[in-house]
Short mmCIF file of C-alpha atoms in Angstrom, two decimals:
data_model
loop_
_atom_site.label_atom_id
_atom_site.label_comp_id
_atom_site.label_asym_id
_atom_site.label_seq_id
_atom_site.Cartn_x
_atom_site.Cartn_y
_atom_site.Cartn_z
CA MET H 1 19.15 -11.86 -8.96
CA THR H 2 22.27 -13.61 -10.23
CA ALA H 3 23.06 -17.30 -9.90
CA LYS H 4 26.15 -16.55 -7.83
CA THR H 5 26.27 -17.40 -4.14
CA TYR H 6 28.38 -16.31 -1.18
CA LEU H 7 29.25 -18.58 1.72
CA GLU H 8 28.78 -16.58 4.90
CA PRO H 9 31.37 -17.46 7.55
CA GLN H 10 30.01 -19.08 10.69
CA THR H 11 29.75 -16.57 13.50
CA THR H 12 28.67 -16.29 17.12
CA VAL H 13 25.58 -14.20 17.75
CA PRO H 14 25.30 -12.62 21.20
CA VAL H 15 22.04 -13.04 23.10
CA TYR H 16 20.70 -9.53 23.55
CA ASP H 17 17.74 -10.44 25.78
CA GLU H 18 15.36 -13.20 26.85
CA CYS H 19 11.61 -13.06 27.33
CA ASP H 20 8.45 -15.10 27.63
CA VAL H 21 6.69 -13.60 24.61
CA LEU H 22 8.54 -12.05 21.67
CA VAL H 23 6.46 -10.09 19.16
CA VAL H 24 8.27 -9.41 15.89
CA GLY H 25 6.67 -6.52 14.03
CA GLY H 26 4.97 -3.52 15.64
CA GLY H 27 2.17 -2.99 13.15
CA ALA H 28 -1.53 -3.20 13.94
CA ALA H 29 -1.23 -6.93 14.73
CA GLY H 30 2.08 -6.85 16.59
CA HIS H 31 1.34 -3.81 18.75
CA SER H 32 -2.04 -5.30 19.70
CA ALA H 33 -0.40 -8.65 20.49
CA ALA H 34 2.15 -7.09 22.85
CA VAL H 35 -0.47 -4.98 24.65
CA ALA H 36 -2.91 -7.88 24.94
CA ALA H 37 -0.24 -10.28 26.26
CA ALA H 38 0.78 -7.81 28.96
CA ARG H 39 -2.83 -7.11 29.93
CA ALA H 40 -3.42 -10.86 30.15
CA GLY H 41 -0.75 -11.09 32.82
CA CYS H 42 2.50 -11.77 30.97
CA LYS H 43 5.21 -9.69 32.63
CA ASN H 44 8.07 -10.41 30.23
CA VAL H 45 7.15 -9.26 26.72
CA ILE H 46 9.48 -7.85 24.05
CA LEU H 47 8.16 -5.96 21.03
CA MET H 48 10.68 -5.86 18.16
CA GLU H 49 10.07 -3.39 15.30
CA ARG H 50 12.27 -2.50 12.32
CA TYR H 51 11.20 1.18 12.29
CA GLY H 52 11.19 3.71 15.09
CA TYR H 53 7.43 3.65 15.67
CA CYS H 54 4.48 1.27 15.79
CA GLY H 55 1.47 1.09 13.52
CA GLY H 56 2.92 -0.37 10.33
CA ASP H 57 0.57 0.13 7.39
CA VAL H 58 -1.60 2.55 9.39
CA THR H 59 0.94 5.03 10.70
CA GLY H 60 3.72 4.35 8.18
CA GLY H 61 1.76 3.38 5.08
CA TYR H 62 -1.09 5.84 5.71
CA VAL H 63 -3.91 3.30 5.59
CA LEU H 64 -6.07 5.73 7.52
CA LEU H 65 -9.45 4.05 7.08
CA ILE H 66 -10.65 1.64 9.77
CA PRO H 67 -13.85 0.29 8.18
CA SER H 68 -16.83 -1.91 8.91
CA LEU H 69 -16.79 -2.49 12.65
CA SER H 70 -20.55 -3.01 13.01
CA PHE H 71 -23.43 -4.94 11.49
CA HIS H 72 -26.83 -3.26 11.73
CA GLU H 73 -26.99 -1.87 15.29
CA LYS H 74 -24.31 -4.05 16.91
CA THR H 75 -20.56 -3.36 16.95
CA TYR H 76 -18.82 -6.72 16.67
CA VAL H 77 -15.26 -5.40 16.40
CA ARG H 78 -14.32 -3.94 19.76
CA GLY H 79 -11.33 -4.63 22.00
CA ILE H 80 -8.15 -2.77 21.16
CA GLN H 81 -9.57 -1.65 17.81
CA GLU H 82 -12.38 0.27 19.52
CA GLU H 83 -9.83 1.56 22.04
CA TRP H 84 -8.05 3.36 19.19
CA PHE H 85 -11.27 5.26 18.54
CA THR H 86 -12.02 6.14 22.17
CA ARG H 87 -8.45 7.25 22.87
CA LEU H 88 -8.08 9.36 19.72
CA ALA H 89 -11.53 10.90 20.17
CA LYS H 90 -10.09 12.86 23.10
CA ILE H 91 -7.50 14.52 20.82
CA PRO H 92 -8.65 17.33 18.47
CA GLY H 93 -8.35 16.36 14.80
CA ALA H 94 -7.12 12.84 15.54
CA VAL H 95 -10.16 10.81 14.44
CA MET H 96 -13.41 11.20 12.53
CA GLY H 97 -16.25 8.70 12.36
CA PRO H 98 -19.68 7.83 13.76
CA SER H 99 -19.85 6.62 17.34
CA VAL H 100 -21.11 3.15 18.20
CA ASP H 101 -24.54 4.44 19.24
CA LEU H 102 -25.20 5.57 15.65
CA ALA H 103 -24.53 2.12 14.16
CA GLY H 104 -27.48 0.84 12.16
CA SER H 105 -29.19 4.21 11.72
CA LEU H 106 -31.11 4.55 8.46
CA ASP H 107 -31.27 8.33 8.69
CA PRO H 108 -30.22 9.42 5.16
CA LEU H 109 -28.59 12.60 6.44
CA LEU H 110 -26.39 10.65 8.87
CA VAL H 111 -25.55 8.10 6.17
CA LYS H 112 -24.53 10.87 3.78
CA TYR H 113 -22.51 12.75 6.41
CA TRP H 114 -20.58 9.78 7.78
CA GLY H 115 -20.19 7.81 4.54
CA PRO H 116 -16.89 9.43 3.46
CA PHE H 117 -15.36 8.47 6.82
CA GLY H 118 -16.00 4.75 6.52
CA GLY H 119 -19.35 5.15 8.19
CA ALA H 120 -21.88 3.72 5.71
CA THR H 121 -22.79 0.34 4.27
CA ARG H 122 -23.38 -0.44 0.62
CA ILE H 123 -26.42 -2.72 0.63
CA LYS H 124 -29.70 -0.85 0.12
CA PRO H 125 -31.10 0.67 2.19
CA GLU H 126 -27.79 2.13 3.27
CA ARG H 127 -27.25 2.55 7.00
CA VAL H 128 -24.61 4.00 9.27
CA CYS H 129 -21.72 1.65 10.01
CA HIS H 130 -19.23 2.25 12.81
CA GLY H 131 -15.83 2.96 11.27
CA PHE H 132 -13.41 5.87 11.27
CA MET H 133 -10.54 7.80 9.72
CA LEU H 134 -7.54 8.65 11.87
CA ASP H 135 -4.44 10.81 11.90
CA PRO H 136 -1.29 8.66 11.57
CA THR H 137 0.95 10.88 13.70
CA GLN H 138 -1.50 11.00 16.58
CA LEU H 139 -1.86 7.20 16.45
CA LYS H 140 1.92 6.80 16.50
CA ILE H 141 2.01 8.82 19.70
CA GLU H 142 -0.93 6.98 21.25
CA MET H 143 0.59 3.59 20.48
CA ASP H 144 3.72 4.63 22.35
CA VAL H 145 1.50 5.84 25.20
CA MET H 146 -0.16 2.42 25.38
CA LEU H 147 3.21 0.66 25.48
CA ASN H 148 4.53 3.09 28.07
CA GLU H 149 1.52 2.38 30.30
CA LEU H 150 2.67 -1.25 30.32
CA SER H 151 6.40 -0.54 30.64
CA ASP H 152 6.63 -2.87 33.63
CA SER H 153 5.75 -5.74 31.29
CA ILE H 154 6.82 -4.70 27.78
CA ARG H 155 10.31 -3.84 26.55
CA VAL H 156 10.43 -2.18 23.13
CA MET H 157 13.23 -2.78 20.61
CA TYR H 158 12.81 -0.20 17.85
CA HIS H 159 15.17 -0.21 14.84
CA SER H 160 15.57 -3.97 15.16
CA TRP H 161 14.67 -6.09 12.16
CA GLY H 162 13.81 -9.71 12.97
CA VAL H 163 15.31 -11.76 10.16
CA LYS H 164 15.54 -15.42 11.20
CA PRO H 165 13.86 -17.76 13.66
CA ILE H 166 16.03 -19.76 16.03
CA MET H 167 14.80 -23.33 15.60
CA GLU H 168 15.52 -26.46 17.62
CA GLY H 169 13.94 -29.14 15.48
CA ASN H 170 10.45 -27.82 14.79
CA VAL H 171 10.30 -25.66 17.93
CA CYS H 172 11.00 -21.93 17.74
CA LYS H 173 13.22 -20.72 20.57
CA GLY H 174 13.69 -17.10 19.58
CA VAL H 175 14.68 -14.78 16.76
CA ILE H 176 17.85 -13.27 15.28
CA CYS H 177 17.62 -9.59 14.42
CA GLU H 178 19.77 -7.06 12.59
CA SER H 179 20.42 -3.71 14.24
CA LYS H 180 22.88 -0.84 14.51
CA GLU H 181 24.51 -2.94 17.24
CA GLY H 182 24.97 -5.77 14.79
CA ARG H 183 23.31 -9.18 14.59
CA LEU H 184 21.67 -10.12 17.89
CA ALA H 185 19.60 -12.99 19.29
CA VAL H 186 16.50 -12.72 21.46
CA LEU H 187 15.30 -15.92 23.12
CA ALA H 188 11.63 -16.53 23.87
CA LYS H 189 9.12 -19.14 24.97
CA VAL H 190 6.57 -17.99 22.37
CA VAL H 191 7.26 -16.02 19.18
CA ILE H 192 4.57 -14.02 17.42
CA ASP H 193 5.36 -13.45 13.75
CA ALA H 194 3.64 -10.13 13.03
CA THR H 195 5.89 -9.19 10.11
CA GLY H 196 2.98 -9.06 7.66
CA ASP H 197 4.74 -11.26 5.09
CA ALA H 198 5.24 -14.37 7.25
CA ASP H 199 8.98 -13.66 7.22
CA LEU H 200 9.77 -15.87 10.20
CA CYS H 201 7.29 -18.62 9.37
CA ARG H 202 8.78 -18.99 5.89
CA LEU H 203 12.21 -19.69 7.38
CA SER H 204 10.93 -21.91 10.19
CA GLY H 205 9.83 -24.81 8.00
CA ALA H 206 6.14 -23.97 8.25
CA PRO H 207 4.24 -24.17 4.96
CA THR H 208 3.36 -20.81 3.39
CA SER H 209 1.74 -19.61 0.19
CA SER H 210 2.29 -16.63 -2.07
CA ALA H 211 -0.57 -17.39 -4.46
CA ILE H 212 -2.81 -14.33 -4.82
CA ASP H 213 -5.48 -13.78 -7.45
CA ASP H 214 -4.08 -11.14 -9.82
CA ASP H 215 -7.48 -9.48 -10.10
CA CYS H 216 -7.91 -8.99 -6.35
CA ARG H 217 -6.86 -6.06 -4.19
CA CYS H 218 -3.99 -7.99 -2.61
CA SER H 219 -2.10 -8.22 -5.90
CA SER H 220 -1.37 -4.48 -5.80
CA THR H 221 1.00 -2.21 -3.91
CA ALA H 222 0.77 1.51 -3.12
CA LEU H 223 2.64 4.55 -1.97
CA VAL H 224 0.10 6.78 -0.29
CA TYR H 225 0.51 10.55 -0.13
CA ARG H 226 -1.52 13.40 1.30
CA ILE H 227 -2.65 16.69 -0.23
CA GLY H 228 -3.61 19.78 1.76
CA GLY H 229 -4.96 23.22 0.98
CA PHE H 230 -8.43 22.30 -0.26
CA SER H 231 -11.77 21.23 1.21
CA ASN H 232 -12.58 17.55 0.78
CA ARG H 233 -16.28 18.23 1.30
CA ALA H 234 -16.20 20.88 -1.43
CA TYR H 235 -14.44 18.37 -3.68
CA SER H 236 -17.09 15.72 -2.94
CA GLN H 237 -19.86 18.19 -3.78
CA TRP H 238 -18.05 19.14 -7.01
CA ARG H 239 -17.85 15.47 -8.01
CA ALA H 240 -21.56 15.04 -7.38
CA THR H 241 -22.51 18.08 -9.48
CA HIS H 242 -19.86 17.63 -12.19
CA PRO H 243 -19.81 13.86 -12.88
CA ASP H 244 -18.35 14.12 -16.38
CA GLU H 245 -15.57 16.47 -15.29
CA ALA H 246 -14.86 14.23 -12.29
CA LYS H 247 -14.45 11.20 -14.56
CA ALA H 248 -12.16 13.18 -16.83
CA LEU H 249 -10.06 14.29 -13.84
CA ALA H 250 -9.72 10.70 -12.63
CA ALA H 251 -8.78 9.53 -16.13
CA GLY H 252 -6.13 12.23 -16.44
CA LEU H 253 -4.58 11.32 -13.11
CA THR H 254 -4.57 7.63 -14.00
CA LYS H 255 -2.80 8.45 -17.25
CA ILE H 256 -0.07 10.41 -15.43
CA HIS H 257 0.44 7.88 -12.62
CA GLY H 258 -0.14 4.79 -14.74
CA PHE H 259 -2.41 3.24 -12.12
CA ARG H 260 -5.73 3.86 -10.39
CA ASN H 261 -5.77 6.34 -7.52
CA GLY H 262 -8.31 8.28 -5.56
CA ILE H 263 -8.65 11.10 -3.02
CA ILE H 264 -10.14 9.92 0.26
CA ALA H 265 -11.31 12.01 3.20
CA GLY H 266 -9.11 12.25 6.26
CA PRO H 267 -10.02 13.13 9.85
CA THR H 268 -9.84 16.84 9.01
CA ASP H 269 -11.40 18.55 5.98
CA ASP H 270 -8.26 20.39 4.86
CA VAL H 271 -5.95 17.37 4.37
CA SER H 272 -6.90 14.30 2.30
CA TRP H 273 -5.01 11.15 1.48
CA VAL H 274 -4.53 9.67 -1.97
CA ASN H 275 -4.72 5.91 -2.01
CA ASN H 276 -3.56 3.99 -5.09
CA TRP H 277 -3.58 0.50 -6.53
CA GLN H 278 -0.50 -0.48 -8.52
CA PRO H 279 -1.47 -3.82 -10.08
CA LYS H 280 0.39 -7.11 -10.15
CA ARG H 281 3.15 -6.03 -7.81
CA ASP H 282 4.50 -8.08 -4.92
CA CYS H 283 5.36 -6.12 -1.79
CA SER H 284 7.99 -8.73 -0.84
CA LYS H 285 10.00 -8.29 -4.08
CA ILE H 286 12.83 -5.75 -4.25
CA LYS H 287 12.07 -4.81 -7.84
CA ASP H 288 8.38 -4.19 -7.18
CA GLN H 289 9.05 -2.36 -3.92
CA THR H 290 11.49 0.00 -5.64
CA ALA H 291 9.23 0.61 -8.64
CA THR H 292 6.31 1.43 -6.35
CA GLU H 293 8.25 3.93 -4.28
CA MET H 294 10.22 5.70 -7.02
CA GLY H 295 7.54 5.49 -9.67
CA THR H 296 5.03 7.22 -7.43
CA ARG H 297 7.29 9.96 -6.13
CA LEU H 298 8.66 10.83 -9.58
CA LYS H 299 5.15 11.73 -10.75
CA LEU H 300 3.93 13.69 -7.73
CA ARG H 301 4.87 17.20 -8.93
CA GLU H 302 3.20 16.58 -12.27
CA VAL H 303 0.13 15.19 -10.52
CA LEU H 304 -0.20 18.22 -8.25
CA ASP H 305 0.12 20.59 -11.23
CA TYR H 306 -2.59 18.63 -13.01
CA TYR H 307 -4.98 18.97 -10.05
CA LYS H 308 -4.47 22.72 -10.07
CA THR H 309 -4.91 23.25 -13.81
CA ALA H 310 -7.68 20.69 -14.42
CA CYS H 311 -9.83 21.75 -11.46
CA PRO H 312 -8.69 25.17 -10.20
CA GLU H 313 -11.98 25.92 -8.45
CA ILE H 314 -11.11 23.20 -5.92
CA PHE H 315 -7.34 22.74 -6.07
CA LYS H 316 -5.85 26.15 -6.87
CA ASP H 317 -4.22 26.38 -3.41
CA ALA H 318 -3.51 22.65 -3.02
CA PHE H 319 -0.06 21.47 -1.93
CA LEU H 320 1.71 18.19 -1.30
CA TYR H 321 1.36 17.67 2.44
CA ASP H 322 3.55 14.57 2.81
CA VAL H 323 4.36 11.13 1.43
CA ALA H 324 3.96 7.96 3.47
CA PRO H 325 7.29 6.82 4.92
CA GLN H 326 6.47 3.16 4.22
CA LEU H 327 5.50 1.18 1.17
CA GLY H 328 1.79 0.39 0.96
CA THR H 329 1.57 -3.38 1.34
CA ARG H 330 -1.49 -5.52 0.74
CA GLY H 331 -0.49 -9.12 0.23
CA SER H 332 2.41 -11.46 -0.46
CA HIS H 333 3.41 -14.52 1.57
CA ARG H 334 1.02 -15.87 4.18
CA ILE H 335 0.85 -18.96 6.33
CA VAL H 336 -0.93 -22.17 5.47
CA GLY H 337 -2.45 -22.67 8.89
CA GLU H 338 -4.41 -25.41 10.57
CA HIS H 339 -7.48 -23.79 8.98
CA VAL H 340 -7.47 -22.00 5.62
CA ILE H 341 -10.16 -19.33 5.36
CA SER H 342 -12.10 -19.25 2.08
CA ALA H 343 -15.05 -17.26 0.76
CA ASN H 344 -17.21 -20.15 1.96
CA ASP H 345 -16.52 -19.03 5.53
CA TRP H 346 -18.85 -16.09 5.02
CA ALA H 347 -21.15 -17.36 2.26
CA PHE H 348 -22.13 -20.06 4.76
CA PRO H 349 -22.21 -18.95 8.43
CA LYS H 350 -19.54 -21.30 9.73
CA GLU H 351 -19.11 -21.80 13.46
CA HIS H 352 -15.64 -22.43 14.89
CA GLU H 353 -15.23 -23.72 18.43
CA ASP H 354 -11.83 -22.00 18.54
CA CYS H 355 -13.19 -18.63 17.36
CA ILE H 356 -10.96 -15.76 18.51
CA ALA H 357 -12.48 -12.86 16.60
CA TRP H 358 -15.78 -11.85 15.01
CA HIS H 359 -14.96 -9.66 12.03
CA CYS H 360 -16.90 -7.92 9.32
CA THR H 361 -15.56 -8.36 5.82
CA VAL H 362 -16.29 -5.17 3.80
CA ASP H 363 -18.28 -7.41 1.51
CA THR H 364 -21.56 -7.28 -0.39
CA LEU H 365 -21.60 -11.07 -0.41
CA ASN H 366 -23.04 -11.11 3.12
CA ASP H 367 -23.94 -7.44 3.60
CA ASN H 368 -20.86 -6.82 5.75
CA ALA H 369 -21.92 -9.37 8.40
CA PRO H 370 -19.12 -10.60 10.68
CA ILE H 371 -17.54 -14.01 10.19
CA GLU H 372 -15.82 -16.14 12.79
CA ILE H 373 -12.02 -16.21 12.56
CA PRO H 374 -10.62 -19.34 14.23
CA TYR H 375 -7.43 -19.62 16.25
CA ARG H 376 -6.27 -22.23 13.73
CA ALA H 377 -6.02 -19.47 11.09
CA ILE H 378 -3.10 -17.90 12.96
CA LEU H 379 -1.52 -21.25 13.86
CA PRO H 380 1.16 -22.41 11.38
CA GLN H 381 1.43 -26.07 10.52
CA LYS H 382 4.46 -28.26 11.29
CA VAL H 383 6.20 -25.86 13.71
CA GLU H 384 5.67 -25.18 17.38
CA ASN H 385 5.38 -22.03 19.49
CA ILE H 386 4.96 -19.59 16.62
CA LEU H 387 1.73 -17.65 16.15
CA ALA H 388 1.11 -15.59 13.02
CA PRO H 389 -1.63 -12.94 13.30
CA GLY H 390 -2.10 -10.05 10.88
CA ARG H 391 -2.34 -9.70 7.13
CA HIS H 392 -0.52 -12.98 6.50
CA ILE H 393 -3.11 -15.14 8.27
CA SER H 394 -4.17 -18.41 6.68
CA ALA H 395 -6.58 -17.72 3.79
CA ASP H 396 -6.81 -18.70 0.16
CA ALA H 397 -5.86 -16.56 -2.83
CA VAL H 398 -9.27 -14.88 -3.01
CA ALA H 399 -10.46 -14.78 0.60
CA ILE H 400 -7.32 -13.03 1.83
CA ASP H 401 -8.65 -9.82 0.29
CA ASN H 402 -11.28 -9.56 3.02
CA VAL H 403 -9.50 -10.80 6.13
CA ASN H 404 -6.26 -8.80 6.07
CA LEU H 405 -7.53 -5.27 6.64
CA ILE H 406 -6.57 -3.27 9.70
CA PRO H 407 -9.43 -4.45 11.98
CA GLN H 408 -8.62 -8.11 11.34
CA CYS H 409 -4.94 -7.42 12.01
CA VAL H 410 -5.79 -5.79 15.34
CA GLY H 411 -8.24 -8.53 16.29
CA THR H 412 -6.04 -11.49 15.44
CA GLY H 413 -3.07 -9.74 17.03
CA GLN H 414 -4.97 -9.20 20.27
CA ALA H 415 -6.00 -12.86 20.28
CA ALA H 416 -2.44 -14.01 19.60
CA GLY H 417 -1.16 -11.94 22.51
CA VAL H 418 -3.68 -13.44 24.91
CA ALA H 419 -2.97 -16.95 23.62
CA ALA H 420 0.77 -16.43 24.12
CA ALA H 421 0.20 -15.25 27.69
CA VAL H 422 -1.92 -18.34 28.42
CA ILE H 423 0.70 -20.63 26.86
CA VAL H 424 3.39 -19.17 29.12
CA ALA H 425 1.23 -19.23 32.26
CA ASP H 426 0.10 -22.83 31.74
CA GLY H 427 3.35 -24.22 30.36
CA SER H 428 1.49 -25.46 27.27
CA SER H 429 2.28 -24.89 23.60
CA ALA H 430 0.77 -23.10 20.62
CA HIS H 431 -0.95 -26.30 19.52
CA THR H 432 -2.14 -27.39 22.99
CA VAL H 433 -3.18 -24.03 24.45
CA ASP H 434 -6.41 -23.95 26.45
CA ILE H 435 -8.46 -22.09 23.85
CA ALA H 436 -11.45 -21.76 26.18
CA LYS H 437 -9.28 -19.83 28.61
CA VAL H 438 -8.07 -17.59 25.78
CA GLN H 439 -11.67 -16.91 24.74
CA ASP H 440 -12.75 -16.12 28.30
CA ILE H 441 -9.96 -13.57 28.71
CA LEU H 442 -10.76 -11.95 25.37
CA ALA H 443 -14.51 -11.78 25.97
CA GLY H 444 -14.51 -11.36 29.73
CA GLU H 445 -11.56 -9.03 30.29
CA GLN H 446 -10.57 -7.43 26.97
CA ASP H 447 -13.92 -6.33 25.49
CA VAL H 448 -13.89 -8.72 22.52
CA PRO H 449 -17.36 -10.10 21.69
CA LEU H 450 -17.21 -13.81 20.83
CA PRO H 451 -20.00 -16.14 19.75
CA ARG H 452 -21.31 -18.70 22.23
CA ASN H 453 -19.22 -17.25 25.05
CA ILE H 454 -20.84 -16.67 28.44
CA HIS H 455 -19.20 -13.23 28.67
CA THR H 456 -20.81 -12.01 25.42
CA ASP H 457 -24.38 -10.77 25.44
CA SER H 458 -26.70 -13.03 23.44
CA SER H 459 -28.01 -9.98 21.54
CA TYR H 460 -24.97 -10.19 19.26
CA THR H 461 -26.00 -13.60 17.96
CA GLU H 462 -29.67 -12.61 17.95
CA CYS H 463 -28.82 -9.69 15.65
CA LEU H 464 -27.11 -12.04 13.19
CA VAL H 465 -30.01 -14.50 13.24
CA ALA H 466 -32.58 -11.73 12.83
CA HIS H 467 -30.74 -10.42 9.77
CA GLU H 468 -30.01 -13.87 8.30
CA TYR H 469 -26.24 -13.43 8.77
CA GLY H 470 -26.42 -10.97 5.88
CA LEU H 471 -27.01 -13.82 3.45
CA TYR H 472 -30.07 -12.28 1.82
CA THR H 473 -28.00 -10.69 -0.96
CA GLU H 474 -28.18 -12.00 -4.51
CA PRO H 475 -24.44 -12.90 -4.60
CA ALA H 476 -24.85 -14.88 -1.38
CA LYS H 477 -27.85 -16.78 -2.72
CA LYS H 478 -25.97 -17.62 -5.88
CA ALA H 479 -22.90 -18.72 -3.92
CA ARG H 480 -24.94 -21.13 -1.82
CA GLU H 481 -26.66 -22.51 -4.91
CA ASN H 482 -23.22 -23.24 -6.38
CA LYS H 483 -21.99 -24.72 -3.07
CA ASP H 484 -18.76 -22.74 -3.52
CA ALA H 485 -18.49 -18.99 -2.94
CA THR H 486 -15.05 -18.45 -4.46
CA LYS H 487 -16.20 -18.03 -8.05
CA THR H 488 -19.08 -15.78 -7.03
CA TYR H 489 -16.88 -13.72 -4.75
CA ARG H 490 -14.20 -13.30 -7.44
CA HIS H 491 -16.86 -12.07 -9.87
CA TRP H 492 -17.98 -9.48 -7.32
CA THR H 493 -14.36 -8.39 -6.79
CA LEU H 494 -13.85 -7.77 -10.49
CA SER H 495 -17.11 -5.86 -10.87
CA ALA H 496 -16.82 -3.76 -7.70
CA GLY H 497 -13.08 -3.38 -7.22
CA SER H 498 -12.71 -0.56 -9.74
CA GLY H 499 -15.46 1.57 -8.23
CA ASP H 500 -15.46 4.19 -5.52
CA PRO H 501 -11.94 4.50 -4.00
CA ASN H 502 -13.53 4.95 -0.57
CA LYS H 503 -14.67 1.34 -0.84
CA ALA H 504 -11.48 -0.34 -2.06
CA HIS H 505 -8.58 -0.38 0.36
#
C-alpha cells in the first residue's frame, strides 16, 4: 500500500430498503440469525450477502466438518445446527455422521466407523460423538429452502457487499453496501454484523482486536479442494497398514504445497476434501488472500500427479473434483465485547447468567465438554444496536481457536437473531434487551438447550456434573493448579495441532 491518498467526492446514497433487522453476511452465523429472527416473530428482516448463496465457509470454503455436538450421551448443540443434519439426512449423499441416539456409545466398532466423519472423541476411552460431514452444494440449496419458507418475513439481497455502517453518534442506523446497482443504503433498527471479520464493527467505533497467536489454528488460511475417483475408506486402511509410506506421502505433498494438508472424508466415499493450513497468513489482507488462492491452485496439477505416482494402488484413477470458490478463513479481526472469552472459561466451569449457547470446544483440555457462551461475547463495546455473532466473537488470541468453528457460528447467530427480534418487539436496545426473554425463546421454542433454564431438561446439567465438566484430564488439572489455562492450552495446541488432519480444522 502506498502513502498516497484520494479524496472521494461527497455523494448522495439512495436508500434501497428499510427493515427492522438487517443481517450482513449470509454465512453460518448470518443465515442462522436471519432464520431465527423470523421464527421469533420479526416480520421485516433483510439478509445481505456478498456472494450468490449462503453458507460462507461451509458452502463456499468447503469446511465440511461439523464436529463435537455432544458430550457423553447428551447433545448440547441443537437448534438450527441440528436442523442442518435432520434436513440433509433426507437427501441421498448429503450428510454422513452418527445420529444423536448413538452419542456416548463406547462400542469400538461404532467409534471406528464414525470417527472419520467427526463422530469420535479423543479422550480414552474413545466414544461416539455426534457430528457430521456434509455436501456443500446440498447445503446451499437447503439454506435457500429455509429462507424461502420464511419469505413473508425475510428479504434476501445476494451480490450485495455491506461495506460501512451508518452511524448517528454511537448508534448504528443501517449499512451502506456496494452492488451492481451501485452504492446503496439499507436502514435498520438492529444490525447484525455477521461478516466474519468484524468489518462493520471496526468502522463503527467499537473496539476490535486482530491479535492472534501465530502458533494457533486461526493464524492460518486455506484454499480447500476436493479429489474424486478413489475410495477414502481404502485410503484410510492403506494408511493404517502402511504407516511409513503414509508419512512419506504426507511429507512429499507438504514439500510440493509448502504447507501442511490432509485428505479428509466427505459424506460419500468417492469424493474427499483436502484441508490445508497455510501459516501466518491473515485472511483480511489482500496480499495473503491472493497468495493463498493463487499459490494453492498453481500447485494442484503437480499435487494430483504426485498422488498418482506415489500411491497408484489408491490414486491411479483420482481426479481433481473441484476447488472451493471462497478463501478458507479462520481468524483475523474480532470484536472486543462486553465479555472476552479465554481458555479459563472452559478450564473452570464458568456460569453466565446471560448464556445464549452451550458449545463443545473440540478440546482435550476438558474432554470436549460444552462451555457457556454469554450474550456479552457477541455484544460490542461503545456502540449501540450492533450484534456480532460468528467467528469474530469476543475471545482472546488463544481462546478464539475453539469458539469460532461452524457450530459456534450457528449457535451465536441463532441467538443474535432471537435477541434482535426481542429488541425490535420490546423497543429496547442491544445493551438493554431482556435476556431472559431471549433465553426462553431459544430454549422453549427453538430447541436450544441452555443451563438453568426451565425449558431445558435438568439431565443436561446432571450429565456435566456426573462427568466433572470434563475437567478430569491432566491438562485441565494443570491449568487449574496454575490458575490460568492460557499457557496450558497453548502448549496443548502446539503439541496436538500438527497431528491428525481430521482433528484440526
